[in-house]
CSV table of C-alpha atoms in Angstrom, one decimal:
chain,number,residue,atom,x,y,z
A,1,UNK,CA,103.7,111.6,142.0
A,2,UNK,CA,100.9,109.5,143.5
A,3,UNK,CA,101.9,106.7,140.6
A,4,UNK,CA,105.5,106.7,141.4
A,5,UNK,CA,105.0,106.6,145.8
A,6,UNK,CA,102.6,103.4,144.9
A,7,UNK,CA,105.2,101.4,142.5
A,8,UNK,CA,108.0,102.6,145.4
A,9,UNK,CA,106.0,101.0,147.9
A,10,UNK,CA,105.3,98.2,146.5
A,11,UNK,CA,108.8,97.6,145.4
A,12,UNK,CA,109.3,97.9,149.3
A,13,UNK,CA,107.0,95.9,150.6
A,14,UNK,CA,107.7,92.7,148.3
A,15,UNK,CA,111.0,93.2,149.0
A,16,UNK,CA,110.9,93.2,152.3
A,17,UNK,CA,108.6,90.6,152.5
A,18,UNK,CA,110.5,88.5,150.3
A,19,UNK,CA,113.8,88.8,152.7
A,20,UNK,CA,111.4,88.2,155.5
A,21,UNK,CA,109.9,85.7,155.2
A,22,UNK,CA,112.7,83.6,153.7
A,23,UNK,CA,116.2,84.3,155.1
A,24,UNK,CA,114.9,86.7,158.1
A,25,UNK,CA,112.3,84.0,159.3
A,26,UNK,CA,111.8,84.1,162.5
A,27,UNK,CA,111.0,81.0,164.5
A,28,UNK,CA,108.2,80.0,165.7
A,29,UNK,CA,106.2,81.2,162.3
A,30,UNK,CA,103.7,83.7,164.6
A,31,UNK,CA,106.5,85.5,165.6
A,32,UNK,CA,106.9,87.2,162.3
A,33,UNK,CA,104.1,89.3,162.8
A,34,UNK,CA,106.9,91.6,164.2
A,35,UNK,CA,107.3,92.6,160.3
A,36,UNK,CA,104.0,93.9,160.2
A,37,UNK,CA,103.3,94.7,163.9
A,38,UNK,CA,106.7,97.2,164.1
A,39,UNK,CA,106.2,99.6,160.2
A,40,UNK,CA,102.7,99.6,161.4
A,41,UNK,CA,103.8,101.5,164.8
A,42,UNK,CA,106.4,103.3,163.0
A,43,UNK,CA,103.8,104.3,160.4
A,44,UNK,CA,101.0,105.5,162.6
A,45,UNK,CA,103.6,107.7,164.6
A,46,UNK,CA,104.9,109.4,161.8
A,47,UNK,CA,101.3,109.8,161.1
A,48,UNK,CA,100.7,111.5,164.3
A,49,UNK,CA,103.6,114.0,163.6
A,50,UNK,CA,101.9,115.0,160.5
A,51,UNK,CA,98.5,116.1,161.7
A,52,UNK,CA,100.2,117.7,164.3
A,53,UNK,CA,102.3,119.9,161.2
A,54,UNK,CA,98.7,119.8,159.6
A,55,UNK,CA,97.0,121.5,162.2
A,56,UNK,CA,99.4,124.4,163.2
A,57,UNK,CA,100.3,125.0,159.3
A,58,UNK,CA,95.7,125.3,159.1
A,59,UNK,CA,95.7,127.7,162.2
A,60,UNK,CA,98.8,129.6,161.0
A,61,UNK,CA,97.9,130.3,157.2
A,62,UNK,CA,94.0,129.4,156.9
A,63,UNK,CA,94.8,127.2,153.9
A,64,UNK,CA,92.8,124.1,153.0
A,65,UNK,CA,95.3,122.2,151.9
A,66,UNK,CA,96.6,121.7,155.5
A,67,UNK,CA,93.7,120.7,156.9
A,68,UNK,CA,92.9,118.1,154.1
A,69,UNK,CA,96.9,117.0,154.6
A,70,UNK,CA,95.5,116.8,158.2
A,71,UNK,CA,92.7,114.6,158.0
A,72,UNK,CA,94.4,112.2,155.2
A,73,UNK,CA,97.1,111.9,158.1
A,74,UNK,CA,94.7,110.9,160.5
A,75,UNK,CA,93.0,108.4,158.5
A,76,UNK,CA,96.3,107.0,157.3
A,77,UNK,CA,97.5,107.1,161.1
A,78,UNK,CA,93.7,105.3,162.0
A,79,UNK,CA,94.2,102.0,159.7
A,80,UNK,CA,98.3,101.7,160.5
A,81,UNK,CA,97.1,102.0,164.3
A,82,UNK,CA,94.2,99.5,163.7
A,83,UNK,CA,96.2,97.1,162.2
A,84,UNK,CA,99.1,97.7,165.1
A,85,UNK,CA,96.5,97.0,167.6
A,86,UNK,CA,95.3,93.6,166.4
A,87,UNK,CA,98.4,92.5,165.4
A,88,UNK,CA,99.7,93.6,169.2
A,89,UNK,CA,96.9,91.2,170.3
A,90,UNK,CA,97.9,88.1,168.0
A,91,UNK,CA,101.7,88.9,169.1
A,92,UNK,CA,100.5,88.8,172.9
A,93,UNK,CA,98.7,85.7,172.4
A,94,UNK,CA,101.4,84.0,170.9
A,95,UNK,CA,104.1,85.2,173.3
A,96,UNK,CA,102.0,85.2,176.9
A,97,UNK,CA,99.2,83.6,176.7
A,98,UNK,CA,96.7,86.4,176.9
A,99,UNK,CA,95.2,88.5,173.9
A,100,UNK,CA,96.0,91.9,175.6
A,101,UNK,CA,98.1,92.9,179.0
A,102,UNK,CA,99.0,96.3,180.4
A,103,UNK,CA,102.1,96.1,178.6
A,104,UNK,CA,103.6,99.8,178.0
A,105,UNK,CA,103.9,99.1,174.1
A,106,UNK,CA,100.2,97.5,174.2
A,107,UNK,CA,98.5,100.5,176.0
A,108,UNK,CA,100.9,103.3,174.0
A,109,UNK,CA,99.1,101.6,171.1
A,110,UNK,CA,95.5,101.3,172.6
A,111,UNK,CA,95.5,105.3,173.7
A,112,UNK,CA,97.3,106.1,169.8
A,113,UNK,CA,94.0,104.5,168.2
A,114,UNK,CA,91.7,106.6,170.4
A,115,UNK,CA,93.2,109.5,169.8
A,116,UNK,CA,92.5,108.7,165.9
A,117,UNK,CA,89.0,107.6,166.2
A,118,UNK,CA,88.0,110.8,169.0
A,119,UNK,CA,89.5,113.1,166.1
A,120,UNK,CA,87.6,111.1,163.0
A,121,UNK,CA,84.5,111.3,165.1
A,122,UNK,CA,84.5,115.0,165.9
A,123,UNK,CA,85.3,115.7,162.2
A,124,UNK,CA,82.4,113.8,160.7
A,125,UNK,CA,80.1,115.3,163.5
A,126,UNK,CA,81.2,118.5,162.7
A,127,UNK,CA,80.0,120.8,159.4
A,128,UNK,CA,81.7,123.9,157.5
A,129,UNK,CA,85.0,126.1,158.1
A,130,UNK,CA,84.1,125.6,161.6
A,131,UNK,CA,84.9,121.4,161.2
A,132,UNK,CA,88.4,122.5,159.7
A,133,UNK,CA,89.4,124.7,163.3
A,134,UNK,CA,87.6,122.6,165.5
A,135,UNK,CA,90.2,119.4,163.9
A,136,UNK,CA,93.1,121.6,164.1
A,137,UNK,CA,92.7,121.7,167.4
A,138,UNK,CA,91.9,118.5,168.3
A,139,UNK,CA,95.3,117.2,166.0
A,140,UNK,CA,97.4,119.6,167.8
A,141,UNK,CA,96.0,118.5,171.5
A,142,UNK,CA,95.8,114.6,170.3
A,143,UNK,CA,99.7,114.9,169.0
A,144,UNK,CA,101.2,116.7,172.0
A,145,UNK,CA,99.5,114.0,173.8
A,146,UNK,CA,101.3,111.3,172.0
A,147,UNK,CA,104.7,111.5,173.8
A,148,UNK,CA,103.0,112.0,176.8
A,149,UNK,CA,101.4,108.3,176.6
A,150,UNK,CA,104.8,106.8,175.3
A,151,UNK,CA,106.3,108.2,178.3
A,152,UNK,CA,103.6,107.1,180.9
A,153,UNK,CA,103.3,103.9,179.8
A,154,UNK,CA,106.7,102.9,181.3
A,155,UNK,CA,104.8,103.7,184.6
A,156,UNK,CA,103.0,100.4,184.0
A,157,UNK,CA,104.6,97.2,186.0
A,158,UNK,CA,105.4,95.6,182.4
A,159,UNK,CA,105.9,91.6,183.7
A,160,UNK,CA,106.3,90.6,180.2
A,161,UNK,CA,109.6,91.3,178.1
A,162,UNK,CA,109.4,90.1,174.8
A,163,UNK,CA,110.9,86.7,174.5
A,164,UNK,CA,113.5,87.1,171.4
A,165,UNK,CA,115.2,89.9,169.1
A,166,UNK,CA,116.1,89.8,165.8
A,167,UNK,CA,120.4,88.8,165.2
A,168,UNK,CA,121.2,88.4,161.0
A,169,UNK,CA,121.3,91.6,159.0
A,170,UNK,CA,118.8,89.7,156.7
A,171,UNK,CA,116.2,90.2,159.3
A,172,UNK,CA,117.4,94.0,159.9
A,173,UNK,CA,117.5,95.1,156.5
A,174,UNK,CA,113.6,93.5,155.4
A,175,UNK,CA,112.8,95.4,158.4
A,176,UNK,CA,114.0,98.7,157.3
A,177,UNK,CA,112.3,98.2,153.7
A,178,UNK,CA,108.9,97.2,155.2
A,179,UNK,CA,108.8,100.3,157.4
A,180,UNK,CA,110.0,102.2,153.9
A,181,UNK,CA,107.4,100.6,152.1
A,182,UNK,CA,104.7,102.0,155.2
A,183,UNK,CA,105.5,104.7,154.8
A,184,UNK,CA,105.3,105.7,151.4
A,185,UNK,CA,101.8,103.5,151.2
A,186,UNK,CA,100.4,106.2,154.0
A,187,UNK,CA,101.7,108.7,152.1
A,188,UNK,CA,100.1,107.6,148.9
A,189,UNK,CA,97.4,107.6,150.9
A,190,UNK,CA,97.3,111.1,152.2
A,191,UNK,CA,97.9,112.2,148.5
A,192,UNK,CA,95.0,110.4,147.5
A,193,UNK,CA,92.7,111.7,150.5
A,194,UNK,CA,94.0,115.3,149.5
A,195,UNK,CA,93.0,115.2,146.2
A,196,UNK,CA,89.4,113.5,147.1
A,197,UNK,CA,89.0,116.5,149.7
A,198,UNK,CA,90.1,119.1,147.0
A,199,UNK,CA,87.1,117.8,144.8
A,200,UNK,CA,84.6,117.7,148.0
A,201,UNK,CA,85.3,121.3,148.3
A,202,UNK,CA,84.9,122.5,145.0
A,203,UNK,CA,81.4,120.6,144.9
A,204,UNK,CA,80.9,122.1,148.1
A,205,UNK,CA,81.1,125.5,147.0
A,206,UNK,CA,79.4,125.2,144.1
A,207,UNK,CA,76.6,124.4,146.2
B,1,UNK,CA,99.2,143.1,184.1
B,2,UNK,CA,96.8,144.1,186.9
B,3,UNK,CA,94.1,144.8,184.6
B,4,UNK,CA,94.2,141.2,183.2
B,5,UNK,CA,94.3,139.8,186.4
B,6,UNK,CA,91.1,141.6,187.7
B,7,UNK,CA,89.6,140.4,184.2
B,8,UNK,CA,90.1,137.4,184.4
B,9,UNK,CA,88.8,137.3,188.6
B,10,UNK,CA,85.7,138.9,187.5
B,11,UNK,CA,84.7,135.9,184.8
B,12,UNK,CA,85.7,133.5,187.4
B,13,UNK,CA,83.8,135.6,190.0
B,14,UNK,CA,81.0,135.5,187.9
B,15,UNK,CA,80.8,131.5,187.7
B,16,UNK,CA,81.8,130.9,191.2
B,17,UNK,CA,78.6,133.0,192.3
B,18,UNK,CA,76.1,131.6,189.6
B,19,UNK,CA,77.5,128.1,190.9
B,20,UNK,CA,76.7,129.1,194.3
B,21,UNK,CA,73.4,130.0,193.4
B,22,UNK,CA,72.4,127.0,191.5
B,23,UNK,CA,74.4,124.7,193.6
B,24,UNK,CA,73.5,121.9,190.7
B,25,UNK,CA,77.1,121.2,189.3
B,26,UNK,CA,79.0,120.4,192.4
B,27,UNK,CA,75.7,118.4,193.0
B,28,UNK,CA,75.6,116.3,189.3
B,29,UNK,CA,79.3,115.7,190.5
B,30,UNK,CA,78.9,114.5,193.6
B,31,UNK,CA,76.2,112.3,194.0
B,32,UNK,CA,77.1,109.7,190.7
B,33,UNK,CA,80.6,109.3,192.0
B,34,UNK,CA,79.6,108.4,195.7
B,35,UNK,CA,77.3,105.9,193.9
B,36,UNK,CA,80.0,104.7,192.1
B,37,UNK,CA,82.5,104.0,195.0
B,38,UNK,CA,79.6,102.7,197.0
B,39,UNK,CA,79.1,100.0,194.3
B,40,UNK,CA,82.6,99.2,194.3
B,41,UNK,CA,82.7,98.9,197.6
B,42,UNK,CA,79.2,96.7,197.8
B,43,UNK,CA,80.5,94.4,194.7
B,44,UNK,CA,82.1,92.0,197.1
B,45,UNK,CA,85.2,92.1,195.2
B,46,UNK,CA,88.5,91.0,197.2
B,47,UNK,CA,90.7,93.5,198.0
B,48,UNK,CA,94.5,92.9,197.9
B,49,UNK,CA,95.4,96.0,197.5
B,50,UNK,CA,93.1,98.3,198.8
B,51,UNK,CA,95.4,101.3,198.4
B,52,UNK,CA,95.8,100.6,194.6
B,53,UNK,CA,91.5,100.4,194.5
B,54,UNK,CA,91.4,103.3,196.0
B,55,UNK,CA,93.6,105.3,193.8
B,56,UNK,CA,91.9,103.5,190.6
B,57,UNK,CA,88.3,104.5,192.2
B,58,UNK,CA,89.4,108.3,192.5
B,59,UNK,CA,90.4,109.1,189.4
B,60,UNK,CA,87.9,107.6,188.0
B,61,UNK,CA,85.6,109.8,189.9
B,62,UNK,CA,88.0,112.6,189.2
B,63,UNK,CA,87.9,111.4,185.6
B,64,UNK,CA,84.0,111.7,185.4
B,65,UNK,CA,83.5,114.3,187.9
B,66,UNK,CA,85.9,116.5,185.3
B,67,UNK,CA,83.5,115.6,182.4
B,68,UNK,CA,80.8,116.4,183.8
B,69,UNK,CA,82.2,119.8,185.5
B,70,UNK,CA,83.4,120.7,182.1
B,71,UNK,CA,80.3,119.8,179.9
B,72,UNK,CA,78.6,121.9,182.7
B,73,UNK,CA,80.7,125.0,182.1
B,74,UNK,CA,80.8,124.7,178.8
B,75,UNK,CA,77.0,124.4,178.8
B,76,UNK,CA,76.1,127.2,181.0
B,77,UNK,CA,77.8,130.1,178.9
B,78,UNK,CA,76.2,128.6,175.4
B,79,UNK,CA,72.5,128.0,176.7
B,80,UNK,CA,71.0,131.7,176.2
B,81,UNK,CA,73.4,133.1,174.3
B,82,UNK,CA,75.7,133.8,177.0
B,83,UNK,CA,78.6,132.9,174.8
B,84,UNK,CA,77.9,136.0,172.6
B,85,UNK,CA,78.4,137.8,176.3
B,86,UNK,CA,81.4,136.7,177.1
B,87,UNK,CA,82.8,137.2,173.7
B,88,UNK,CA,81.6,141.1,173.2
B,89,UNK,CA,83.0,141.7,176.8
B,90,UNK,CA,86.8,143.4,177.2
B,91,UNK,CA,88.5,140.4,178.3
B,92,UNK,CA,90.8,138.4,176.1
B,93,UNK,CA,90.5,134.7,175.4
B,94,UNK,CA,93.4,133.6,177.6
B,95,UNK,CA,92.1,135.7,180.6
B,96,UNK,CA,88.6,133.6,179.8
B,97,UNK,CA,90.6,130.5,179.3
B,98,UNK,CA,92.2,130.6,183.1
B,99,UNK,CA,88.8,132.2,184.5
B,100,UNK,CA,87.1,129.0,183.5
B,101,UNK,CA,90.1,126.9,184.0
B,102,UNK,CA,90.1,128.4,187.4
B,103,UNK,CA,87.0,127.5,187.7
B,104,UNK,CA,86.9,124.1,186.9
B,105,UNK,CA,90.3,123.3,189.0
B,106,UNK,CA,88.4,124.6,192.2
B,107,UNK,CA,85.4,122.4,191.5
B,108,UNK,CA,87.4,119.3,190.8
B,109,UNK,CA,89.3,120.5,194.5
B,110,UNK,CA,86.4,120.8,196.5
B,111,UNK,CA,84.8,117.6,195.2
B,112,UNK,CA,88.5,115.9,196.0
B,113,UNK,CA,87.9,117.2,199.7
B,114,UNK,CA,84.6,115.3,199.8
B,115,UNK,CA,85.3,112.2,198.4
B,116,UNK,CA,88.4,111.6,199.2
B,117,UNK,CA,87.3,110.7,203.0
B,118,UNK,CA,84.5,108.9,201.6
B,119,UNK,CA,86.9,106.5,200.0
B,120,UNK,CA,89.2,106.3,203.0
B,121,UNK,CA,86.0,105.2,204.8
B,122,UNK,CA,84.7,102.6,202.7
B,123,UNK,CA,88.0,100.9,201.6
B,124,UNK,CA,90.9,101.5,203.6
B,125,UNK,CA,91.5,99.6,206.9
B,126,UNK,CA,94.3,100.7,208.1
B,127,UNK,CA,95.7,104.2,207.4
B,128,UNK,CA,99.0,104.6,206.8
B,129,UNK,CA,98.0,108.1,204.2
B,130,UNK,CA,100.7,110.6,203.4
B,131,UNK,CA,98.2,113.6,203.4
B,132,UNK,CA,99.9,116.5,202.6
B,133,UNK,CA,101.6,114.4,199.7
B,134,UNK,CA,98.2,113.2,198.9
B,135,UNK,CA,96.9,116.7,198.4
B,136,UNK,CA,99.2,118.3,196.4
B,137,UNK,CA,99.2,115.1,193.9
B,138,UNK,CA,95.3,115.7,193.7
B,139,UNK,CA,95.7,119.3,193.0
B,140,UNK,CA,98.6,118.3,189.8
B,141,UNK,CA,95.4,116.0,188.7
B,142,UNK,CA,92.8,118.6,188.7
B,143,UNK,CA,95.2,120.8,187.3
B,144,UNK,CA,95.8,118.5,184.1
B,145,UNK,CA,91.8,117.8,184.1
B,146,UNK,CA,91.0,121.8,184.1
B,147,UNK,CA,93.7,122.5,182.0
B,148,UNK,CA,92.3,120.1,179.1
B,149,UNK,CA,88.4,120.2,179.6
B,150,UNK,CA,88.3,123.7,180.0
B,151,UNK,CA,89.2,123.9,176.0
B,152,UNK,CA,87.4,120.4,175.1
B,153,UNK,CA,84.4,121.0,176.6
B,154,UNK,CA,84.5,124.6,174.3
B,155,UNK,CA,85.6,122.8,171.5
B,156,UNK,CA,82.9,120.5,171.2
B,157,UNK,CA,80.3,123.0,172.2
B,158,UNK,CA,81.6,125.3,169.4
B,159,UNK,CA,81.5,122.4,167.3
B,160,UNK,CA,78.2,121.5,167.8
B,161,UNK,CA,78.8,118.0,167.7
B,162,UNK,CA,76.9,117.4,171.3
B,163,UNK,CA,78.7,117.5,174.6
B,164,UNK,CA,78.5,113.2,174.5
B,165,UNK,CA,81.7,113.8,172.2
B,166,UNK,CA,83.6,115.3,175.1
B,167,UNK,CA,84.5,112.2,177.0
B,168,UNK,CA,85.4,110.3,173.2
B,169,UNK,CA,87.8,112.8,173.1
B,170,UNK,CA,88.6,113.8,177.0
B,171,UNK,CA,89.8,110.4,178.2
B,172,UNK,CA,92.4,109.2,175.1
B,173,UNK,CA,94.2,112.3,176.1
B,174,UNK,CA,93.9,111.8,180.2
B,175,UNK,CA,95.2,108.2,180.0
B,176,UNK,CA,98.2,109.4,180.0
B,177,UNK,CA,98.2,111.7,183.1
B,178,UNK,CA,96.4,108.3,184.8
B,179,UNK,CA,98.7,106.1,184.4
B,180,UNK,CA,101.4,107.5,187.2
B,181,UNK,CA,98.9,109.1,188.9
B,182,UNK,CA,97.3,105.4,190.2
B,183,UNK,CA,101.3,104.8,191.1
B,184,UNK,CA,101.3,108.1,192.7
B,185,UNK,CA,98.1,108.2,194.7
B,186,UNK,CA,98.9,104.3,196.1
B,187,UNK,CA,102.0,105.9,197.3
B,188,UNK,CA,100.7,108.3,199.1
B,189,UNK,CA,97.5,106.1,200.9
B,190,UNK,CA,100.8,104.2,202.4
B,191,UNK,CA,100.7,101.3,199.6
B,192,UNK,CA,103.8,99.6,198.1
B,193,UNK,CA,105.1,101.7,195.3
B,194,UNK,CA,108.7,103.6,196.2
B,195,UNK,CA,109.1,107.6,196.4
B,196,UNK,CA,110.9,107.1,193.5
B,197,UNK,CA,108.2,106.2,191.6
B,198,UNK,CA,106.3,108.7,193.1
B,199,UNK,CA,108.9,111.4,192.5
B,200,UNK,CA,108.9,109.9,188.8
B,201,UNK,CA,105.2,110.4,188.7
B,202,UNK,CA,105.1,114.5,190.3
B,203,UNK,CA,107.8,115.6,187.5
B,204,UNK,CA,105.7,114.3,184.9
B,205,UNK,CA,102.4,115.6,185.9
B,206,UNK,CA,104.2,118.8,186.5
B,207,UNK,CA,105.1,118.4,182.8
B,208,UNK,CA,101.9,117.9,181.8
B,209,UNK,CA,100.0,120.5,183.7
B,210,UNK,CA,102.3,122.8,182.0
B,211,UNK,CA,102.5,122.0,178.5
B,212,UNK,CA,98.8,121.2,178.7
B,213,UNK,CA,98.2,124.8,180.5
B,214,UNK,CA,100.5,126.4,177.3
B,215,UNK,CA,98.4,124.4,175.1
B,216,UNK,CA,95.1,125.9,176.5
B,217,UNK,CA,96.2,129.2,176.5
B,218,UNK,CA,97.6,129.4,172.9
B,219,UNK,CA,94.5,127.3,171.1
B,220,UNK,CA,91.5,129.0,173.1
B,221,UNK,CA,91.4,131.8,170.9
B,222,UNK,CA,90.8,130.0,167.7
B,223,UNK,CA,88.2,127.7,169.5
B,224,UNK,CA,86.0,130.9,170.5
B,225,UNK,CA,86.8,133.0,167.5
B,226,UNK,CA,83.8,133.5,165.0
B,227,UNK,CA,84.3,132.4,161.3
C-alpha cells in the first residue's frame, strides 16, 4: 500500500511540475512558488482534519492505532506547514517587499505551525498511556481551533492583495496534480510513521 | 440539577476562600502586568494610535495574567496531593471543570477592573470609552481565556511535562480570539474601527466562548481520569 501511495505521488508531482513549470509558468519566475506554497496549505489542513479524527477515534475506542494515525498526522501536518511558512515569506518578499506582513493568509499559516510544534512538544515531553490522552486532547483543542484562526484572520486590515491569478487550464490542472501528489506523499508518510510507532510499542512492551 | 449546581459552588467556594487567604495569585497577576504597561508606557514610543496600544497592551496582560492564573490553579490542587481530593470527592468532572473555570473567569475580571484604569491613565488622552461595551467585551475575553486554561493548565499538569508547556500550547490557540478582540477593544476606547467590525468581532467571541466552553466540558474527564 505504502509502495503504491509513493509511485502515485510521485507520478503526481512530476507531472505537475512538469505542466508547471513549462506551459503554466507563471511570470516573473518567483511567482511560481504558488505551486508549492498552495498543496503545501492544502496538505497541512487536511493534516489538521486528521488528528482531529485521530484524537476522538483514541478517546472513543482506546486503540493505538489512532493515536499513532494521530501523531504521523501531526508530523506530516508540521513539515507541509514549515514549508508553507517559508515559502509564504519568499512569496511576500517577492510580491511586497517585506519577508512577513499581517496578512490573513500569512498569520492563518504562522498560528497552523504553532499549533503543530505546541502538540509535538507536549508529546515528546510526555511518557506512557498518559502521552497518548494527554495528545488526544491537545489534537482535538488544536483542530477546533483551526477554523477559528481562518476565520479571525480576516479581522486583520490585509493592505496587500496578491498581485496576479492564474488564467490557462495548463496552470489549473498542474495545480490540482501537485496538491494530489501532497497529499498522498503525507499520507505515505503517516503510513510510514504508523508502522515505526507499531514497532516502538511492541519494544516498549517487551520492556 | 440543584445538586450539581451546589457541587460545583462548593469547589469554587473552596478556591475563592483559599485565594482569599493567600492573596498570592491575584498578586503574581497583578504586579508583572502593571510593570509591563508601565514599560510601555516609559519606552518613549510614539503613539498614533493610542486606543489601538491600549487594546494590544491589555490582552497581553489578559493573555499572561490567564497563564499565570491558570498555572496557579492548576498548581494549587496537584502540590500535596490535593488532586487525589478532588478526584475521590462526589462531584463530577464537568461540575470541577466550571468550578475552576469559574474560578479563573472571576480572577481574570477582577484583574480587568484594576488594570484596565491603569491603562486609561497612562496612555489615553482623551476619553472618548464606550464602558459598558468595554466591559462586556472583557468579560467574552476572560471567558474564552477560562474556558481554555482551565483544561490546559490540567492537561499539562497531568502530563507532567512542566507548567512552562502551558503558554507553548495556550497562546497558538488564543491568537485567534485576539485578533478581533484588538478591533473590538479599540472600538470601544472611542478609536477608529466601525460597530460593524465590532459587532463582527462579539458574534465571534461568542462563538468561541461557546464551542470552547463545550470543548472543556466534554474533554475534562479524560484529562483527570486515572489510567
Amino acid at each position: 500500500m505504502r509502495k503504491v501511495l509513493l509511485i502515485l505521488s510521485f507520478i503526481f508531482l512530476t507531472g505537475g511540475w512538469t505542466i508547471c513549470l513549462l506551459p503554466g509558468r507563471v511570470e516573473p519566475a518567483v511567482r511560481n512558488i504558488i505551486y508549492v506554497h498552495v498543496p503545501s496549505a492544502i496538505t497541512s489542513l487536511v493534516c489538521m482534519v486528521a488528528v482531529l479524527i485521530g484524537s476522538i477515534q483514541y478517546l472513543r475506542t482506546k486503540k493505538d492505532k489512532w493515536d499513532f494515525f494521530a501523531a504521523g498526522s501531526v508530523e506530516a501536518g508540521f513539515i507541509f506547514a514549515t514549508v508553507l511558512n517559508i515559502t509564504g515569506c519568499i512569496f511576500a518578499k517577492a510580491e511586497w517587499e517585506v519577508w512577513w506582513t499581517p496578512s490573513a493568509r500569512l498569520v492563518s499559516s504562522a498560528t497552523l505551525w504553532f499549533l503543530y510544534t505546541a502538540y509535538l512538544i507536549l508529546r515528546s515531553n510526555t511518557a506512557g498511556k498518559l502521552r497518548k490522552k494527554v495528545c488526544a486532547v491537545t489534537g482535538i483543542i488544536a483542530s477546533v481551533d483551526v477554523p477559528f484562526v481562518l476565520i479571525s484572520a480576516r479581522f486583520i486590515r490585509d493592505i496587500h492583495q496578491p498581485g496576479f491569478s492564474f488564467e490557462t487550464g495548463w496552470q489549473y490542472s498542474g495545480l490540482a496534480m501537485l496538491i494530489a501528489g501532497s497529499l498522498l506523499l503525507a499520507s505515505v508518510w503517516v503510513l510510514v510513521r504508523i508502522r515505526i510507532f507499531r514497532i516502538e510499542s511492541k519494544i516498549y512492551d517487551y520492556k | 440539577m440543584k445538586a450539581k449546581f451546589f457541587r460545583t459552588i462548593s469547589i469554587l467556594y473552596k478556591d475563592l476562600l483559599c485565594e482569599l487567604r493567600s492573596g498570592q495569585g491575584i498578586a503574581v497577576m497583578i504586579l508583572p502586568e502593571i510593570l509591563i504597561a508601565g514599560l510601555f508606557r516609559i519606552s518613549g514610543i510614539t503613539i498614533t494610535e493610542p486606543e489601538r496600544l491600549v487594546s494590544c497592551v491589555l490582552l497581553v496582560n489578559l493573555l499572561f495574567a490567564g497563564i499565570l492564573g491558570g498555572e496557579r490553579t492548576a498548581l494549587s490542587e496537584h502540590e500535596n496531593g490535593c488532586i487525589n481530593g478532588l478526584l475521590v470527592c462526589p462531584a463530577k468532572s464537568e461540575e470541577i471543570y466550571f468550578a475552576k473555570f469559574g474560578f479563573n473567569f472571576l480572577l481574570l475580571c477582577l484583574f480587568g477592573i484594576i488594570i484596565v484604569p491603569i491603562l486609561a491613565i497612562l496612555f489615553l488622552t482623551e476619553s472618548n470609552i464606550h464602558l459598558l461595551e468595554l466591559l462586556f467585551s472583557i468579560l467574552l475575553i476572560n471567558i474564552a481565556l477560562g474556558s481554555v486554561v482551565t483544561i490546559l493548565g490540567f492537561l499539562v499538569y497531568r502530563s507532567g511535562a512542566g507548567n512552562s508547556l502551558l503558554s507553548v500550547i495556550f497562546i497558538p490557540v488564543m491568537l485567534p480570539v485576539f485578533i478581533p478582540a484588538v478591533n473590538l477593544i479599540t472600538y470601544c476606547l472611542g478609536g477608529g474601527d466601525t460597530i460593524d467590525t465590532g459587532n463582527k468581532a462579539v458574534q465571534f467571541l461568542v462563538c468561541f466562548d461557546i464551542i470552547f466552553l463545550t470543548l472543556g466540558w466534554l474533554l475534562f474527564d479524560f484529562v483527570l481520569e486515572e489510567n
